[in-house]
PDB file of C-alpha atoms in Angstrom:
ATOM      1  CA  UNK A 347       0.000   0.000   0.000  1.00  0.00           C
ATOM      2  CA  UNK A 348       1.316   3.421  -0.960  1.00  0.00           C
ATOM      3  CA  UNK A 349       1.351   5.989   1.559  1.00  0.00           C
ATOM      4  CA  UNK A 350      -0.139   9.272   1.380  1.00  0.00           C
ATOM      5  CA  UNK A 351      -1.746  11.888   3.026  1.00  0.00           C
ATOM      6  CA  UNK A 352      -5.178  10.256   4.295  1.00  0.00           C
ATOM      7  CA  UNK A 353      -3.331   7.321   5.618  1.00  0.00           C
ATOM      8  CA  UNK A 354       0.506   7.830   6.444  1.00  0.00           C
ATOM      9  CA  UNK A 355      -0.874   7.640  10.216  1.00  0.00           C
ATOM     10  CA  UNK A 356      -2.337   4.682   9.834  1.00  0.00           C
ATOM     11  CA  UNK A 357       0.295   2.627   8.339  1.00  0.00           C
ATOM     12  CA  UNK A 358       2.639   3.907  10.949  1.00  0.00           C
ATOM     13  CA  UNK A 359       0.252   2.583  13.787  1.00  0.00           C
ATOM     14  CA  UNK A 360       0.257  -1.175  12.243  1.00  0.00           C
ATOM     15  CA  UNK A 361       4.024  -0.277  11.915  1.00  0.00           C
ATOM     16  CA  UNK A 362       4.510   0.033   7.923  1.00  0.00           C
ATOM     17  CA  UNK A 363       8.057   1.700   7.238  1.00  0.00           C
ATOM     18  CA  UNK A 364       5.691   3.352   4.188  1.00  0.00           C
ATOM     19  CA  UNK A 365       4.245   5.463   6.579  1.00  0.00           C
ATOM     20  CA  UNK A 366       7.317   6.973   8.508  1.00  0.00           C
ATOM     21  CA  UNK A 367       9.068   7.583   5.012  1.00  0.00           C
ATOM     22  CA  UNK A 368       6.114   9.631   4.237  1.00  0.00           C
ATOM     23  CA  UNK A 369       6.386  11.774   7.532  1.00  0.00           C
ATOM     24  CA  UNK A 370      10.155  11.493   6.404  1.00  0.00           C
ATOM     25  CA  UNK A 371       9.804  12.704   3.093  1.00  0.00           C
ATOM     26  CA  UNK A 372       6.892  15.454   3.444  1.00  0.00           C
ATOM     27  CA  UNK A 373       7.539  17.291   7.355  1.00  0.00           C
ATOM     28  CA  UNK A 374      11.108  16.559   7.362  1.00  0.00           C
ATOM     29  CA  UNK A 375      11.981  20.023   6.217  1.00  0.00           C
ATOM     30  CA  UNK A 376       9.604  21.583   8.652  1.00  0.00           C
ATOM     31  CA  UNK A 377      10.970  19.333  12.144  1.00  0.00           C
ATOM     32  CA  UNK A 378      14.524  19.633  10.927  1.00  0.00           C
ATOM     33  CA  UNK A 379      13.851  23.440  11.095  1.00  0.00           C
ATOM     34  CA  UNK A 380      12.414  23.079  14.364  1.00  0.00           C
ATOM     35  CA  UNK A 381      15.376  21.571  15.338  1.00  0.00           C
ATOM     36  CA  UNK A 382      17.995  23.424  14.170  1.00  0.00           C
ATOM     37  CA  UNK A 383      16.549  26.382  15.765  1.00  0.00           C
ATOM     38  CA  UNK A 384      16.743  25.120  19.199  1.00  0.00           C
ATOM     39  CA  UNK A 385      20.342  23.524  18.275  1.00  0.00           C
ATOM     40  CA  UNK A 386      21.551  26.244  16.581  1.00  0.00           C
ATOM     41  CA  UNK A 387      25.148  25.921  18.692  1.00  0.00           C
ATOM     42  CA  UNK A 388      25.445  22.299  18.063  1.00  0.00           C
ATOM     43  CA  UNK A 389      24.975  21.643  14.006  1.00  0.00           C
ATOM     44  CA  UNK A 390      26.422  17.842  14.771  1.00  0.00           C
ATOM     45  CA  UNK A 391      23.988  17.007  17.031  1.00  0.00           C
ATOM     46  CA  UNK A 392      20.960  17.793  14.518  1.00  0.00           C
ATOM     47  CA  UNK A 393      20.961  14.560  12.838  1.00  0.00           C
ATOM     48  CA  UNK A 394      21.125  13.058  15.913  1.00  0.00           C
ATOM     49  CA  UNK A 395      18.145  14.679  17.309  1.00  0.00           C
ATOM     50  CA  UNK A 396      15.968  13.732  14.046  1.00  0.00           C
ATOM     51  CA  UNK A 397      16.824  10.408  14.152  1.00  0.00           C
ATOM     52  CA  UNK A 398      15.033  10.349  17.870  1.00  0.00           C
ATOM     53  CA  UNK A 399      12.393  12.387  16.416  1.00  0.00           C
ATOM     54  CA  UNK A 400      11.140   9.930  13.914  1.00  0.00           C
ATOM     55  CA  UNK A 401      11.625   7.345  16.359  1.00  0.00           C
ATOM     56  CA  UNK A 402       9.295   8.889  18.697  1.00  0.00           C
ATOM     57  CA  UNK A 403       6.820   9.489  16.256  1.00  0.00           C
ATOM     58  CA  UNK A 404       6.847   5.728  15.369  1.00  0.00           C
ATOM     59  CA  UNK A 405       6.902   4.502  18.914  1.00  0.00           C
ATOM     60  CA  UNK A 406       3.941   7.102  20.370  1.00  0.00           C
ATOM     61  CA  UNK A 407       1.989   7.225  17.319  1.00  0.00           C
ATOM     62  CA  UNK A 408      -1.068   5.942  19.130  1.00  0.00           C
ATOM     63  CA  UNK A 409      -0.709   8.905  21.362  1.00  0.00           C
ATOM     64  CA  UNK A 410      -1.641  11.190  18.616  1.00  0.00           C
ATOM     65  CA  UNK A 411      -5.588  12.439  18.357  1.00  0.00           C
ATOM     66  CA  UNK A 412      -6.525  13.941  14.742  1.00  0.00           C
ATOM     67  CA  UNK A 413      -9.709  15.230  16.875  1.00  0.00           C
ATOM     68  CA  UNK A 414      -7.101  17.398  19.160  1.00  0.00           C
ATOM     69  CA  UNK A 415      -5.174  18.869  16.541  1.00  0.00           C
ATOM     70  CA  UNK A 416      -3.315  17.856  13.317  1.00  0.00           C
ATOM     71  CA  UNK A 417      -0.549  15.726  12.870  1.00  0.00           C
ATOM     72  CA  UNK A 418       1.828  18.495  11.780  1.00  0.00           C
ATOM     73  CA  UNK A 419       1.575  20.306  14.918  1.00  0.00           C
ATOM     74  CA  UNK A 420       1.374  17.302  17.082  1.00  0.00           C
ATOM     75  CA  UNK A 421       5.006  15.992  15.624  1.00  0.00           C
ATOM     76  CA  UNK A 422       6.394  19.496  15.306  1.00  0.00           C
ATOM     77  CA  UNK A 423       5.421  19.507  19.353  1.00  0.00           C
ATOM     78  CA  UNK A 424       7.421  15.981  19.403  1.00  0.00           C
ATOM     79  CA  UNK A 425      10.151  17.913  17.314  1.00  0.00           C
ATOM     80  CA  UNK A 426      10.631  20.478  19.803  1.00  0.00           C
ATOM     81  CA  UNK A 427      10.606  18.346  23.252  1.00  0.00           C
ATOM     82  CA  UNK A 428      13.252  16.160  21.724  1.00  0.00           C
ATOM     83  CA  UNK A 429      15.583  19.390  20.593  1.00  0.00           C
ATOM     84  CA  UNK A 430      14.928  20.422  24.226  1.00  0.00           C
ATOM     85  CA  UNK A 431      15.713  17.154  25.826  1.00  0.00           C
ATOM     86  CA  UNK A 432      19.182  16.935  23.870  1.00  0.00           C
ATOM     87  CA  UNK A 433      19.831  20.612  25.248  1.00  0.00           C
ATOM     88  CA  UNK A 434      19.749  19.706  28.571  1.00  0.00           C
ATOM     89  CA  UNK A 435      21.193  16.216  27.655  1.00  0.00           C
ATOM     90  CA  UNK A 436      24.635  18.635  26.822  1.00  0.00           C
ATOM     91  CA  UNK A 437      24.152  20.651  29.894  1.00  0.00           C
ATOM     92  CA  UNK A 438      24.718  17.777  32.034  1.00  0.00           C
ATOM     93  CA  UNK A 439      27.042  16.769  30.010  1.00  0.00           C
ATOM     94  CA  UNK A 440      29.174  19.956  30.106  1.00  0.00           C
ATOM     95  CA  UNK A 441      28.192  19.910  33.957  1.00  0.00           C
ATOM     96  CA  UNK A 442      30.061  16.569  34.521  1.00  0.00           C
ATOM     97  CA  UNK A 443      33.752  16.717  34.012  1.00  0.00           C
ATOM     98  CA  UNK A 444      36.022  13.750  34.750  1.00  0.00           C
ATOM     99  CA  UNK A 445      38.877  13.529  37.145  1.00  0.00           C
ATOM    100  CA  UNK A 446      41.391  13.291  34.363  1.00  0.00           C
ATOM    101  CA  UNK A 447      40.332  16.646  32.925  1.00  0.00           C
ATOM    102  CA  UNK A 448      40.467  17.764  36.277  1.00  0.00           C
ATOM    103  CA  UNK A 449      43.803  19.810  37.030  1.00  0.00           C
ATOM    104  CA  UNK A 450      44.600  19.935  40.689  1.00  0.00           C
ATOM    105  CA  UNK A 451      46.754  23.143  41.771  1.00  0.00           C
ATOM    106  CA  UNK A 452      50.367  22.503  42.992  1.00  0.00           C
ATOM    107  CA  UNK A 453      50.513  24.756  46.135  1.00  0.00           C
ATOM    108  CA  UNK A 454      53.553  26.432  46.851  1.00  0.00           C
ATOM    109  CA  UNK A 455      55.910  25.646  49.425  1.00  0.00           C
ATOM    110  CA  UNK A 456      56.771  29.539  49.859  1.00  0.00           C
ATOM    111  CA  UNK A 457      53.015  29.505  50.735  1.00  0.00           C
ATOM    112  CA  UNK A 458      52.986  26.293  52.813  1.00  0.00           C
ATOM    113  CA  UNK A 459      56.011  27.838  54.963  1.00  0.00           C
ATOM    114  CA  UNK A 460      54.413  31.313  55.303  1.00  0.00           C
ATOM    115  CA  UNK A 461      51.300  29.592  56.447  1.00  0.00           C
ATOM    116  CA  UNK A 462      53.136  27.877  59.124  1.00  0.00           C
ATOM    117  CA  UNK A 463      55.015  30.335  60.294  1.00  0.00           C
ATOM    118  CA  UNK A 464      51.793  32.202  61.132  1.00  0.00           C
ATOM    119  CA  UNK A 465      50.088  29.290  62.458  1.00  0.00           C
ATOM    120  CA  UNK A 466      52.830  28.945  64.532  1.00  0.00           C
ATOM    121  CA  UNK A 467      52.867  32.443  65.747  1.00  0.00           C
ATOM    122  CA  UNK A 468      49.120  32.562  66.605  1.00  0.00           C
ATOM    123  CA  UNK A 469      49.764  29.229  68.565  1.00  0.00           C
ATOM    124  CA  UNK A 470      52.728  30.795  70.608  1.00  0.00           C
ATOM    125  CA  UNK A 471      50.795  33.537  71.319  1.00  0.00           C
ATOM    126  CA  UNK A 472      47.541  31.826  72.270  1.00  0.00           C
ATOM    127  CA  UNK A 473      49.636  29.328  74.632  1.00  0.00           C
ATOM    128  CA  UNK A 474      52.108  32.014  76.680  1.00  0.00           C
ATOM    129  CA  UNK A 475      49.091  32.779  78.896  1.00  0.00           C
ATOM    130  CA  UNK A 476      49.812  29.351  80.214  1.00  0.00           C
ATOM    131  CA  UNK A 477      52.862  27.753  81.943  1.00  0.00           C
ATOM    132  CA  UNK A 478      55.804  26.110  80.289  1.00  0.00           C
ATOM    133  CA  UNK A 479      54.674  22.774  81.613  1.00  0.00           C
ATOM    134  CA  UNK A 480      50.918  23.483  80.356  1.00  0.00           C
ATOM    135  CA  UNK A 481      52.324  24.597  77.088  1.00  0.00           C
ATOM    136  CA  UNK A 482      54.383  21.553  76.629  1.00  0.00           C
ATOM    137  CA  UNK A 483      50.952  19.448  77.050  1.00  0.00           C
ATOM    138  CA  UNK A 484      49.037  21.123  75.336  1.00  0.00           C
ATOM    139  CA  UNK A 485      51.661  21.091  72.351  1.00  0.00           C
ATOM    140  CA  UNK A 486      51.887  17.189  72.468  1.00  0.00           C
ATOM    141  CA  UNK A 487      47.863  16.847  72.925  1.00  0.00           C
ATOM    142  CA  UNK A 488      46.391  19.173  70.547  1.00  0.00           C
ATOM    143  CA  UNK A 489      49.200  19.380  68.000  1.00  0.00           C
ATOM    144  CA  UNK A 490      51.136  16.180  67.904  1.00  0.00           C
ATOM    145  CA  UNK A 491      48.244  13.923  68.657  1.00  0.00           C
ATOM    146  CA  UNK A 492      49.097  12.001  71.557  1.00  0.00           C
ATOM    147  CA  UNK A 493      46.544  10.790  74.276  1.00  0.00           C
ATOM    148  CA  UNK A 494      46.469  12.600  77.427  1.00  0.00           C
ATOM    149  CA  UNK A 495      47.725   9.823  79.124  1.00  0.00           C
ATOM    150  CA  UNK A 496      51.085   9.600  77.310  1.00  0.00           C
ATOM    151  CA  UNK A 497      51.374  13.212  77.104  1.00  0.00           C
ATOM    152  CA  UNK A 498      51.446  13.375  81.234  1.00  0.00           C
ATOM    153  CA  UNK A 499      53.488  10.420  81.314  1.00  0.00           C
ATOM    154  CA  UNK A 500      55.984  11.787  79.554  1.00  0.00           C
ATOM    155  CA  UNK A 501      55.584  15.127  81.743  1.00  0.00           C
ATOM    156  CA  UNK A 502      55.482  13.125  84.968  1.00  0.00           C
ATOM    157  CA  UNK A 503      51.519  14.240  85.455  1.00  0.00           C
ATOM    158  CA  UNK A 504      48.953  12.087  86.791  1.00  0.00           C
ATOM    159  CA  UNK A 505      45.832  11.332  84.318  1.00  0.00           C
ATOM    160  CA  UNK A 506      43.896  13.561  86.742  1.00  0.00           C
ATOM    161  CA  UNK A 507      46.150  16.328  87.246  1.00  0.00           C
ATOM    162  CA  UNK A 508      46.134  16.085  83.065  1.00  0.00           C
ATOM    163  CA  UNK A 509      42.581  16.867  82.645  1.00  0.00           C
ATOM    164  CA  UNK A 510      42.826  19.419  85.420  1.00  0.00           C
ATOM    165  CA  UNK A 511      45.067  20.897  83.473  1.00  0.00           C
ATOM    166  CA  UNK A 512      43.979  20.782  80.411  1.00  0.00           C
ATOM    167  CA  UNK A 513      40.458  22.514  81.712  1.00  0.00           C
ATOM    168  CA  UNK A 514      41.651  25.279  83.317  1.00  0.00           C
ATOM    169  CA  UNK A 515      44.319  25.691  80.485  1.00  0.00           C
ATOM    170  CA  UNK A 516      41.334  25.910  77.962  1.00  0.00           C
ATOM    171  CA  UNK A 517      39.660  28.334  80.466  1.00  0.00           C
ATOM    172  CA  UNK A 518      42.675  30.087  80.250  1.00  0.00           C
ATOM    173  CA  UNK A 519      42.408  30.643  76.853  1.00  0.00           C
ATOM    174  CA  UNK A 520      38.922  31.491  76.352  1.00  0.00           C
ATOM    175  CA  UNK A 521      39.116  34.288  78.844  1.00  0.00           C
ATOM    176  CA  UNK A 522      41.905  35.670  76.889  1.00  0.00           C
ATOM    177  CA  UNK A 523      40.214  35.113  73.306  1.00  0.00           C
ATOM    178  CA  UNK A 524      36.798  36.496  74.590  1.00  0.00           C
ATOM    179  CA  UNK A 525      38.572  40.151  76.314  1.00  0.00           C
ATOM    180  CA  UNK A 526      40.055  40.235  72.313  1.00  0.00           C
ATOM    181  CA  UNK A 527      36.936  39.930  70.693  1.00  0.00           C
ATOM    182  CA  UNK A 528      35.377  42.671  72.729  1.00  0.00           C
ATOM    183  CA  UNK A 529      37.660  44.852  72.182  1.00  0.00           C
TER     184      UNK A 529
END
């Protein structure tokens, strides 16, 4: 049966190729125009994009009602949902970028050392309101990591006398840090 414009949709619902290569053949122009409109950035993606077109057309062809509009505007409709759908296809795709394109930043040991150095200034300023001893334990807790309990074991503290001192150290500390921020 040769296809033509009375019944090009019905050969494509009992899925005769006829009946696509008519859609092909006589709205091609117009949905490829549709298309390149909303792709107008991406030229190599066009083809693409028709190909899914006419595929949709062929798989949801039931979905089409001649008594809700005609078939033209219904597939230029299709046209421009699938031109849409491949625009935000290459937004995610643009979004996503792999860890081999992915250029992680050096940083600079100038930068590293300068950075200590002031870290290690703020700490030696934040710990002289405490003793030598209290210094030295709070130095081997906080920054080198040990437990408490090897920390006053190597300063010939009890574990009590270690806590003790670590709370009124941090006391200490706070009542210095909270007269700077009001003033």
């Amino acid at each position: 049966m040769r296809a033509n414009e009375h019944n090009f949709v019905d050969l494509i619902k009992r899925r005769k190729e006829e009946g696509i290569l008519y859609v092909i053949e006589t709205y091609g122009g117009l949905l490829k125009s549709i298309v390149q409109k909303r792709l107008f950035s991406s030229p190599d993606r066009v083809e693409e994009c028709m190909n899914d077109i006419f595929l949709g057309i062929w798989r949801n062809i039931d979905c089409f009602d001649e008594s809700k509009g005609s078939f033209v505007n219904w597939a230029a409709g299709v046209a421009r949902l699938e031109a849409i759908d491949v625009l935000r296809k290459m937004q995610r795709e643009q979004q996503a970028v792999s860890l081999e394109e992915v250029e992680i930043p050096r940083e600079d040991p100038a930068f590293l050392e300068l950075e200590r150095q002031e870290f290690s200034k703020e700490v030696e300023e934040i710990l002289s309101c405490l003793s030598p001893k209290d210094q030295e334990l709070f130095r081997r807790i906080f920054f080198e990591e040990e437990k408490p309990e090897e920390a006053g074991q190597a300063l010939g503290l009890s574990r009590d006398n270690v806590y003790v001192r670590l709370f009124r150290g941090k006391k200490k500390i706070r009542s210095k840090f909270g007269e700077r921020k009001r003033v």
